[in-house]
mmCIF file of C-alpha atoms in Angstrom:
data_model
loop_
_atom_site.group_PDB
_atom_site.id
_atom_site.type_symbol
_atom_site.label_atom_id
_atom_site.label_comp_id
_atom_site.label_asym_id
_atom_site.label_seq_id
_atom_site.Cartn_x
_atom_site.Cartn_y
_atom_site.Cartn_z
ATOM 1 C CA UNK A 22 0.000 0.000 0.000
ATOM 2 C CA UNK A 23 1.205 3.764 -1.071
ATOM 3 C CA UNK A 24 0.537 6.007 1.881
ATOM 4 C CA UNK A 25 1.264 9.706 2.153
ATOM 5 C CA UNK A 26 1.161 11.031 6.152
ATOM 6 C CA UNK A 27 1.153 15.021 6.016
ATOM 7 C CA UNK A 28 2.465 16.647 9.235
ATOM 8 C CA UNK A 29 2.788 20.144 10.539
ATOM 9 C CA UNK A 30 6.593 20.343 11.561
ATOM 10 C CA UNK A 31 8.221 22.039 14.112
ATOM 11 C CA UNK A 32 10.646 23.970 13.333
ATOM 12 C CA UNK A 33 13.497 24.308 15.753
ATOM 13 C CA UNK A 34 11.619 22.584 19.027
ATOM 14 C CA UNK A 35 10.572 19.380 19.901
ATOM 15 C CA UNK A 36 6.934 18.273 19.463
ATOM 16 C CA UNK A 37 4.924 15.414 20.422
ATOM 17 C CA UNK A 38 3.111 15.251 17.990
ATOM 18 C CA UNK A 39 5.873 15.197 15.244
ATOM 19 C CA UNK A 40 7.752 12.450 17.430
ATOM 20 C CA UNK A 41 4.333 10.225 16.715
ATOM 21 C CA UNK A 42 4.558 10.691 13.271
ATOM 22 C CA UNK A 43 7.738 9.969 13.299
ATOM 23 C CA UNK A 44 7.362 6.406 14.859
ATOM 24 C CA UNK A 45 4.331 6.005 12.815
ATOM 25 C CA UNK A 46 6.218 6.424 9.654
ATOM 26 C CA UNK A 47 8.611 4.148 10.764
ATOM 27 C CA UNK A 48 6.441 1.280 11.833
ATOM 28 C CA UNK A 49 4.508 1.079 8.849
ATOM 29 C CA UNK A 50 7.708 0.868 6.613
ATOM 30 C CA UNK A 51 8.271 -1.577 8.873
ATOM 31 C CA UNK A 52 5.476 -3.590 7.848
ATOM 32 C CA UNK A 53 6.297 -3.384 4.222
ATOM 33 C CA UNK A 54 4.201 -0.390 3.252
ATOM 34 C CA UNK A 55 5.504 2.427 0.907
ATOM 35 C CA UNK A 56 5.197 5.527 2.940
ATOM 36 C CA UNK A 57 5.776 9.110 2.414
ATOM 37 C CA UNK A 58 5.800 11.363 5.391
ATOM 38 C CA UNK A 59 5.514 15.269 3.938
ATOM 39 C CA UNK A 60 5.967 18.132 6.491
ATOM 40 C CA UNK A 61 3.502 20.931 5.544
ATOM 41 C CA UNK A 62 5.004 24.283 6.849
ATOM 42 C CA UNK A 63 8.377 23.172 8.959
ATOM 43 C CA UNK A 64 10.839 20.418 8.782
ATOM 44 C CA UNK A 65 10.697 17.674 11.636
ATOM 45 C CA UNK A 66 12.754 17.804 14.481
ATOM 46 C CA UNK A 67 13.243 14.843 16.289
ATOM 47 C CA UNK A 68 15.464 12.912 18.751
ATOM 48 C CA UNK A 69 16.071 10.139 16.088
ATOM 49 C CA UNK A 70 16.730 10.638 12.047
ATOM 50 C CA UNK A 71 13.552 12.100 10.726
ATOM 51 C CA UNK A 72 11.116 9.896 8.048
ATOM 52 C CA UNK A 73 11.040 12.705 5.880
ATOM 53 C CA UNK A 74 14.368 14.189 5.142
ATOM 54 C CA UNK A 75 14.682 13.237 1.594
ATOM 55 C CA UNK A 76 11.120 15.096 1.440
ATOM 56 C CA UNK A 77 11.147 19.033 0.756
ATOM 57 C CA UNK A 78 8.433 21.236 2.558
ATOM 58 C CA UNK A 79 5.230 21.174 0.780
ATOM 59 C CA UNK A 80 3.844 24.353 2.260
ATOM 60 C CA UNK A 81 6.590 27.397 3.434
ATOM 61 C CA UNK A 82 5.073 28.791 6.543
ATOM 62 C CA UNK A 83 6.743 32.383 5.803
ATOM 63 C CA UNK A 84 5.398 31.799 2.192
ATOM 64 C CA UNK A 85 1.847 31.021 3.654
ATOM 65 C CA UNK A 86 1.741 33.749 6.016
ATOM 66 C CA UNK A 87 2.823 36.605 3.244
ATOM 67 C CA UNK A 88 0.269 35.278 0.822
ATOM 68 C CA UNK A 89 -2.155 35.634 3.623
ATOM 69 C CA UNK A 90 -0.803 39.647 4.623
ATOM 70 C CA UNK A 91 0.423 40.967 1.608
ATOM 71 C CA UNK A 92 -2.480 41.698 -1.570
#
């Protein structure tokens, strides 16, 4: 199965929630499945090599948030 888990990111701090979808990502590679973990706005920082880092951002959060400001 081809799965694609979107996360947030964190930036430069540790998150919970990017630590699960970390180990998530890991897991089900584990059991044989072709996954693809994309970070939306930040890259993942976690304790252990990230799932993603072959994978660019998908969403800039400074691109997002001048979109959003600027006409």
């Amino acid at each position: 199965m081809r799965i694609v888990h979107l996360t947030p990111g964190t930036g430069n701090f540790y998150c919970g929630s990017c630590l699960r979808d970390n180990t998530l990502v890991k897991a089900l590679r584990a059991r044989g499945h072709d996954v693809l973990m994309v970070p939306l706005y930040l890259p993942v920082v976690t304790d252990e090599p990230a799932a993603s880092a072959d994978t660019p951002i998908f969403l800039g959060g400074l691109n997002v948030y001048l979109e959003q400001k600027l006409p």
